[in-house]
Amino acid sequence: MGFQTVYREKVDYINQGLAFLLSQRESHPTILDAIRYSLQAGGKRLRPILFLSAYELALGDCSKAQPPTLKQDPILSMSCAIEMIHTYSLIHDDLPAMDNDDYRRGKLTNHKVYGEATAILAGDGLLNLAYEVMLESLPADPNKQFGYLKAMKVIAHSAGISGMIGGQSADIENQGVNSDESMLSFIHTHKTEALITGALKAGVLACREDKEVLEAVSGYGKAFGLAFQITDDILDLMGDLNQLGKAPGSDERKGKLTYPAKYGLKKSQIMASQYIEEAVSLLQPFGSKSEFLISLAESILVRNR
Ligand code: GRG
């Protein structure tokens, strides 16, 4: 099967999982609607796909790694929980108090449709739901429980103040400030790369604690995450409104510290390619088992959304 087909299958699996997990919730209809609106707006599902692929790599046999049924499955719940955390961060990032954006994933942002108060609650609700669905799915087997809890800890750490939230805080403080390269690196490693690497490490830990795989995916995640953020900065500068699903040029308007602003377009493109080369080289020793993750890394350089 080609890369695109496998990618599409994983997206479908995650989308079905998200719909299934949401269908099991009882709540006030407005908050459920607002959550569904952003969660099902068609993101790339990159972080849960990285989680699933790292799980498969650790398992070493991809054919066993596709849970075919939608039930309380720990791997399905954890992959969906990662997407819930990511979607909450996007909803909050778009708020007037943060980036004040009108469009996301090709649709009006959550607060534009439901108002600020509900958008804040939708983000809070998703963050809580993420941990609720993971804990609901805690494996009964004590041997599997330990790895699963370790994976949860990695996710909490990478999405929290030592990861994504820390990066977001620095990002906000440095808007309109000509900070140095170390600050640019701090922002992007924390805001973007942390959750990407966290998803990969969680995938390995949820399967089995294999030191070699863990080290390899950690290095891959760091390089992948930085290349992903550089291409995000480049797309914000030169991307197409319809493909991006949001207006380009917003970083420049807000005076954001970005790779193209700091290093120029050409050097930023070269840096993204170098990071992807590094990511690929770290997984090559795993042969055909890492084929999908290698193709995924390569696809980052040619992405248009
Ligand atoms: C508000 C706690 C908090 C954090 C916000 C993720 C984030 C931190 C901000 C979003 C803005 C942004 C451009 C961040 C860089 C990370 C990034 C590229 C997010 C977009 O991820 P994609 O491209 O989005 O995977 P989709 O819609 O495909 O899921």
Short mmCIF file of C-alpha atoms and ligand atoms in Angstrom, two decimals:
data_model
loop_
_atom_site.label_atom_id
_atom_site.label_comp_id
_atom_site.label_asym_id
_atom_site.label_seq_id
_atom_site.Cartn_x
_atom_site.Cartn_y
_atom_site.Cartn_z
CA MET A 1 0.00 0.00 0.00
CA GLY A 2 1.27 3.49 -0.86
CA PHE A 3 1.97 6.20 1.68
CA GLN A 4 -1.16 8.25 0.87
CA THR A 5 -3.45 5.22 1.25
CA VAL A 6 -1.97 4.27 4.62
CA TYR A 7 -2.18 7.91 5.75
CA ARG A 8 -5.85 8.11 4.69
CA GLU A 9 -6.62 4.87 6.55
CA LYS A 10 -5.09 6.21 9.73
CA VAL A 11 -7.01 9.50 9.41
CA ASP A 12 -10.26 7.57 8.93
CA TYR A 13 -9.51 5.40 11.93
CA ILE A 14 -8.87 8.45 14.14
CA ASN A 15 -11.93 10.29 12.82
CA GLN A 16 -14.14 7.30 13.55
CA GLY A 17 -12.59 7.02 16.99
CA LEU A 18 -13.23 10.68 17.77
CA ALA A 19 -16.86 10.39 16.62
CA PHE A 20 -17.28 7.23 18.68
CA LEU A 21 -15.77 8.74 21.84
CA LEU A 22 -17.88 11.90 21.51
CA SER A 23 -21.05 9.91 20.90
CA GLN A 24 -20.63 8.42 24.37
CA ARG A 25 -20.73 11.77 26.18
CA GLU A 26 -23.67 13.37 27.89
CA SER A 27 -23.41 17.11 28.28
CA HIS A 28 -25.03 20.44 27.62
CA PRO A 29 -25.77 20.51 23.86
CA THR A 30 -23.97 23.82 23.23
CA ILE A 31 -20.63 22.68 24.59
CA LEU A 32 -20.87 19.36 22.77
CA ASP A 33 -21.67 21.20 19.54
CA ALA A 34 -18.75 23.58 19.96
CA ILE A 35 -16.36 20.72 20.68
CA ARG A 36 -17.62 18.70 17.72
CA TYR A 37 -17.32 21.79 15.46
CA SER A 38 -13.57 22.13 15.97
CA LEU A 39 -12.70 18.48 16.47
CA GLN A 40 -14.41 17.42 13.28
CA ALA A 41 -13.29 20.36 11.14
CA GLY A 42 -10.77 18.21 9.26
CA GLY A 43 -7.29 18.64 10.70
CA LYS A 44 -4.39 16.60 9.36
CA ARG A 45 -4.41 14.34 12.50
CA LEU A 46 -0.63 14.43 12.43
CA ARG A 47 0.04 13.92 16.15
CA PRO A 48 -2.25 10.88 16.60
CA ILE A 49 -0.80 9.43 13.40
CA LEU A 50 2.71 9.85 14.82
CA PHE A 51 1.52 8.15 18.01
CA LEU A 52 0.02 5.20 16.12
CA SER A 53 3.05 4.85 13.87
CA ALA A 54 5.49 4.86 16.79
CA TYR A 55 3.31 2.23 18.47
CA GLU A 56 3.54 0.12 15.32
CA LEU A 57 7.30 0.60 15.12
CA ALA A 58 7.72 -0.57 18.72
CA LEU A 59 5.40 -3.50 18.08
CA GLY A 60 7.50 -4.43 15.06
CA ASP A 61 4.55 -5.91 13.25
CA CYS A 62 2.23 -3.42 11.63
CA SER A 63 -0.37 -6.00 10.74
CA LYS A 64 -1.15 -6.48 14.44
CA ALA A 65 -1.23 -2.79 15.12
CA GLN A 66 -4.48 -1.86 13.44
CA PRO A 67 -7.19 -2.31 16.04
CA PRO A 68 -10.10 -3.04 13.72
CA THR A 69 -13.03 -2.41 16.03
CA LEU A 70 -14.22 0.74 17.69
CA LYS A 71 -14.56 -0.06 21.33
CA GLN A 72 -12.90 1.08 24.53
CA ASP A 73 -9.48 0.47 23.07
CA PRO A 74 -6.48 2.00 24.89
CA ILE A 75 -4.58 2.80 21.70
CA LEU A 76 -7.58 4.34 19.99
CA SER A 77 -8.37 6.40 23.10
CA MET A 78 -4.81 7.63 23.48
CA SER A 79 -4.48 8.61 19.82
CA CYS A 80 -7.80 10.49 19.99
CA ALA A 81 -6.85 12.10 23.30
CA ILE A 82 -3.71 13.53 21.68
CA GLU A 83 -5.85 15.08 18.93
CA MET A 84 -8.23 16.48 21.59
CA ILE A 85 -5.31 18.19 23.35
CA HIS A 86 -4.04 19.57 20.04
CA THR A 87 -7.51 20.85 19.07
CA TYR A 88 -8.00 22.52 22.46
CA SER A 89 -4.69 24.35 21.93
CA LEU A 90 -5.82 25.59 18.52
CA ILE A 91 -9.18 26.84 19.87
CA HIS A 92 -7.44 28.75 22.66
CA ASP A 93 -4.67 29.97 20.38
CA ASP A 94 -7.27 31.55 18.07
CA LEU A 95 -8.99 33.52 20.87
CA PRO A 96 -8.87 37.33 20.81
CA ALA A 97 -6.64 37.28 23.91
CA MET A 98 -4.08 35.18 22.03
CA ASP A 99 -3.78 35.23 18.23
CA ASN A 100 -7.25 36.61 17.47
CA ASP A 101 -7.75 34.58 14.29
CA ASP A 102 -10.98 34.31 12.31
CA TYR A 103 -10.32 31.13 10.32
CA ARG A 104 -8.92 27.71 11.19
CA ARG A 105 -9.11 24.44 9.25
CA GLY A 106 -11.02 26.30 6.51
CA LYS A 107 -13.84 27.32 8.84
CA LEU A 108 -14.62 30.24 11.13
CA THR A 109 -12.77 29.85 14.42
CA ASN A 110 -14.65 28.45 17.40
CA HIS A 111 -15.14 31.80 19.17
CA LYS A 112 -16.42 33.41 15.94
CA VAL A 113 -19.23 30.86 15.86
CA TYR A 114 -19.96 30.19 19.54
CA GLY A 115 -18.57 33.28 21.27
CA GLU A 116 -15.53 33.61 23.48
CA ALA A 117 -16.95 32.10 26.66
CA THR A 118 -18.05 28.89 24.93
CA ALA A 119 -14.77 28.65 22.99
CA ILE A 120 -12.82 28.84 26.26
CA LEU A 121 -15.06 26.11 27.70
CA ALA A 122 -14.74 24.00 24.54
CA GLY A 123 -10.94 24.09 24.91
CA ASP A 124 -11.14 23.32 28.63
CA GLY A 125 -13.65 20.56 27.92
CA LEU A 126 -11.40 18.94 25.31
CA LEU A 127 -8.38 19.02 27.60
CA ASN A 128 -10.32 17.29 30.39
CA LEU A 129 -11.95 14.86 27.99
CA ALA A 130 -8.53 13.80 26.73
CA TYR A 131 -7.49 12.54 30.17
CA GLU A 132 -10.97 11.14 30.87
CA VAL A 133 -10.94 8.95 27.75
CA MET A 134 -7.38 7.76 28.43
CA LEU A 135 -8.21 6.83 32.03
CA GLU A 136 -11.43 5.11 30.97
CA SER A 137 -9.33 2.90 28.69
CA LEU A 138 -6.63 2.02 31.17
CA PRO A 139 -5.68 -1.60 30.31
CA ALA A 140 -6.85 -4.15 32.85
CA ASP A 141 -3.57 -6.12 32.63
CA PRO A 142 -1.20 -4.58 35.26
CA ASN A 143 1.83 -5.19 32.99
CA LYS A 144 0.27 -3.09 30.26
CA GLN A 145 -1.04 -0.50 32.73
CA PHE A 146 2.43 0.66 33.70
CA GLY A 147 3.49 1.50 30.14
CA TYR A 148 0.16 3.16 29.46
CA LEU A 149 0.49 5.40 32.53
CA LYS A 150 4.05 6.27 31.52
CA ALA A 151 2.73 7.26 28.09
CA MET A 152 0.06 9.44 29.73
CA LYS A 153 2.72 11.14 31.83
CA VAL A 154 4.76 11.95 28.70
CA ILE A 155 1.69 13.42 27.02
CA ALA A 156 0.83 15.55 30.09
CA HIS A 157 4.42 16.77 30.32
CA SER A 158 4.79 17.65 26.65
CA ALA A 159 1.43 19.48 26.49
CA GLY A 160 1.94 21.26 29.80
CA ILE A 161 4.01 24.11 31.18
CA SER A 162 7.32 22.39 30.39
CA GLY A 163 6.19 21.90 26.79
CA MET A 164 3.48 23.42 24.64
CA ILE A 165 2.06 25.87 27.19
CA GLY A 166 5.56 27.10 28.08
CA GLY A 167 6.26 27.70 24.38
CA GLN A 168 2.99 29.51 23.91
CA SER A 169 3.77 31.76 26.86
CA ALA A 170 7.17 32.68 25.38
CA ASP A 171 5.59 33.16 21.94
CA ILE A 172 3.10 35.69 23.29
CA GLU A 173 5.71 37.56 25.29
CA ASN A 174 8.01 37.85 22.27
CA GLN A 175 5.53 39.20 19.74
CA GLY A 176 6.86 42.40 18.21
CA VAL A 177 10.21 41.88 19.94
CA ASN A 178 13.36 41.20 17.94
CA SER A 179 14.54 38.40 20.23
CA ASP A 180 17.57 36.26 19.54
CA GLU A 181 17.92 32.85 17.93
CA SER A 182 17.88 31.01 21.24
CA MET A 183 14.44 32.45 22.02
CA LEU A 184 13.18 31.40 18.56
CA SER A 185 14.47 27.92 19.26
CA PHE A 186 12.88 27.86 22.75
CA ILE A 187 9.49 28.89 21.37
CA HIS A 188 9.42 26.32 18.59
CA THR A 189 10.85 23.40 20.52
CA HIS A 190 8.25 23.94 23.23
CA LYS A 191 5.19 25.20 21.35
CA THR A 192 5.33 22.75 18.46
CA GLU A 193 8.01 20.09 18.79
CA ALA A 194 7.21 19.02 22.36
CA LEU A 195 3.77 17.55 21.64
CA ILE A 196 5.03 15.96 18.40
CA THR A 197 7.89 14.20 20.22
CA GLY A 198 5.57 13.46 23.14
CA ALA A 199 3.09 11.69 20.84
CA LEU A 200 5.89 9.55 19.37
CA LYS A 201 7.38 8.61 22.75
CA ALA A 202 3.91 7.83 24.13
CA GLY A 203 3.32 5.49 21.18
CA VAL A 204 6.44 3.50 22.06
CA LEU A 205 5.73 3.45 25.81
CA ALA A 206 2.11 2.37 25.31
CA CYS A 207 3.46 -0.66 23.42
CA ARG A 208 6.67 -1.65 25.22
CA GLU A 209 9.61 0.23 26.66
CA ASP A 210 12.24 -0.42 24.02
CA LYS A 211 15.20 1.89 24.66
CA GLU A 212 16.49 1.80 21.10
CA VAL A 213 13.12 2.67 19.55
CA LEU A 214 12.47 5.31 22.20
CA GLU A 215 15.77 7.06 21.51
CA ALA A 216 15.28 6.89 17.76
CA VAL A 217 11.74 8.34 17.80
CA SER A 218 12.81 11.05 20.25
CA GLY A 219 15.49 12.25 17.85
CA TYR A 220 13.14 11.86 14.90
CA GLY A 221 10.46 13.88 16.74
CA LYS A 222 12.82 16.73 17.55
CA ALA A 223 13.99 17.06 13.96
CA PHE A 224 10.50 16.47 12.51
CA GLY A 225 8.92 18.99 14.90
CA LEU A 226 11.35 21.74 14.00
CA ALA A 227 11.03 21.07 10.26
CA PHE A 228 7.26 21.10 10.68
CA GLN A 229 7.36 24.49 12.40
CA ILE A 230 9.72 25.95 9.79
CA THR A 231 7.39 24.82 6.99
CA ASP A 232 4.48 26.25 8.99
CA ASP A 233 6.25 29.62 9.11
CA ILE A 234 6.99 29.41 5.38
CA LEU A 235 3.36 28.52 4.58
CA ASP A 236 2.18 31.44 6.66
CA LEU A 237 4.36 33.65 4.48
CA MET A 238 3.62 32.17 1.08
CA GLY A 239 0.74 29.72 1.44
CA ASP A 240 -2.60 29.75 -0.32
CA LEU A 241 -5.69 30.80 1.67
CA ASN A 242 -7.87 27.96 0.34
CA GLN A 243 -5.32 25.22 0.92
CA LEU A 244 -4.16 26.57 4.27
CA GLY A 245 -7.69 27.02 5.61
CA LYS A 246 -6.67 30.33 7.21
CA ALA A 247 -5.33 33.67 6.02
CA PRO A 248 -1.58 33.69 5.30
CA GLY A 249 0.56 36.61 6.47
CA SER A 250 -0.71 36.61 10.05
CA ASP A 251 2.74 36.00 11.61
CA GLU A 252 4.15 39.06 9.89
CA ARG A 253 1.17 41.22 10.87
CA LYS A 254 1.57 40.18 14.51
CA GLY A 255 5.35 40.64 14.51
CA LYS A 256 5.92 36.97 15.38
CA LEU A 257 9.38 35.56 15.80
CA THR A 258 9.62 33.06 12.90
CA TYR A 259 12.33 31.23 10.97
CA PRO A 260 11.90 33.25 7.74
CA ALA A 261 11.89 36.49 9.76
CA LYS A 262 15.10 35.49 11.52
CA TYR A 263 17.01 33.60 8.81
CA GLY A 264 15.32 34.53 5.52
CA LEU A 265 13.30 32.23 3.24
CA LYS A 266 16.15 30.39 1.49
CA LYS A 267 18.03 29.52 4.67
CA SER A 268 14.78 28.45 6.35
CA GLN A 269 14.04 26.05 3.48
CA ILE A 270 17.52 24.58 3.73
CA MET A 271 17.18 24.17 7.50
CA ALA A 272 13.84 22.34 7.09
CA SER A 273 15.44 19.95 4.57
CA GLN A 274 18.38 19.32 6.89
CA TYR A 275 16.09 18.51 9.82
CA ILE A 276 14.10 16.07 7.66
CA GLU A 277 17.31 14.40 6.47
CA GLU A 278 18.28 13.96 10.12
CA ALA A 279 14.85 12.56 11.04
CA VAL A 280 14.99 10.06 8.17
CA SER A 281 18.51 8.92 8.97
CA LEU A 282 17.51 8.10 12.57
CA LEU A 283 14.82 5.67 11.44
CA GLN A 284 16.66 4.06 8.52
CA PRO A 285 18.16 1.29 10.72
CA PHE A 286 14.62 -0.05 11.25
CA GLY A 287 14.22 -0.91 7.56
CA SER A 288 10.74 -1.48 6.18
CA LYS A 289 9.13 -1.09 9.64
CA SER A 290 9.91 2.63 9.56
CA GLU A 291 8.87 3.19 5.94
CA PHE A 292 5.69 5.06 6.83
CA LEU A 293 7.36 7.41 9.34
CA ILE A 294 10.12 8.14 6.83
CA SER A 295 7.61 9.00 4.09
CA LEU A 296 5.65 11.11 6.57
CA ALA A 297 8.78 13.12 7.38
CA GLU A 298 9.55 13.60 3.68
CA SER A 299 5.98 14.76 3.03
CA ILE A 300 6.47 17.69 5.42
CA LEU A 301 8.78 19.39 2.93
CA VAL A 302 6.13 19.45 0.20
CA ARG A 303 3.04 20.08 2.29
CA ASN A 304 0.67 22.89 1.34
CA ARG A 305 -1.50 22.91 4.49
C1 GRG B 1 -3.07 27.83 23.58
C2 GRG B 1 -1.92 26.23 25.15
C3 GRG B 1 -2.01 26.83 23.84
C4 GRG B 1 -1.10 26.47 22.93
C5 GRG B 1 -1.13 26.87 21.57
C6 GRG B 1 -0.52 24.74 18.97
C7 GRG B 1 -0.39 26.12 19.45
C8 GRG B 1 0.06 26.35 20.83
C9 GRG B 1 -0.73 27.17 18.70
C10 GRG B 1 -1.29 27.07 17.36
C11 GRG B 1 -0.63 28.04 16.45
C12 GRG B 1 0.52 27.46 15.76
C13 GRG B 1 0.75 27.86 14.38
C14 GRG B 1 1.31 26.67 16.43
C15 GRG B 1 2.40 25.94 15.88
C16 GRG B 1 2.01 24.53 15.86
C17 GRG B 1 1.19 24.25 14.68
C18 GRG B 1 1.89 24.26 13.40
C19 GRG B 1 -0.09 24.04 14.83
C20 GRG B 1 -0.97 23.65 13.72
O1 GRG B 1 -0.89 22.25 13.62
P1 GRG B 1 -1.38 21.44 12.32
O2 GRG B 1 -0.81 22.08 11.09
O3 GRG B 1 -2.95 21.72 12.36
O4 GRG B 1 -1.09 20.02 12.54
P2 GRG B 1 -4.16 20.79 11.90
O5 GRG B 1 -5.33 21.74 11.72
O6 GRG B 1 -3.82 20.07 10.63
O7 GRG B 1 -4.40 19.84 13.03
#
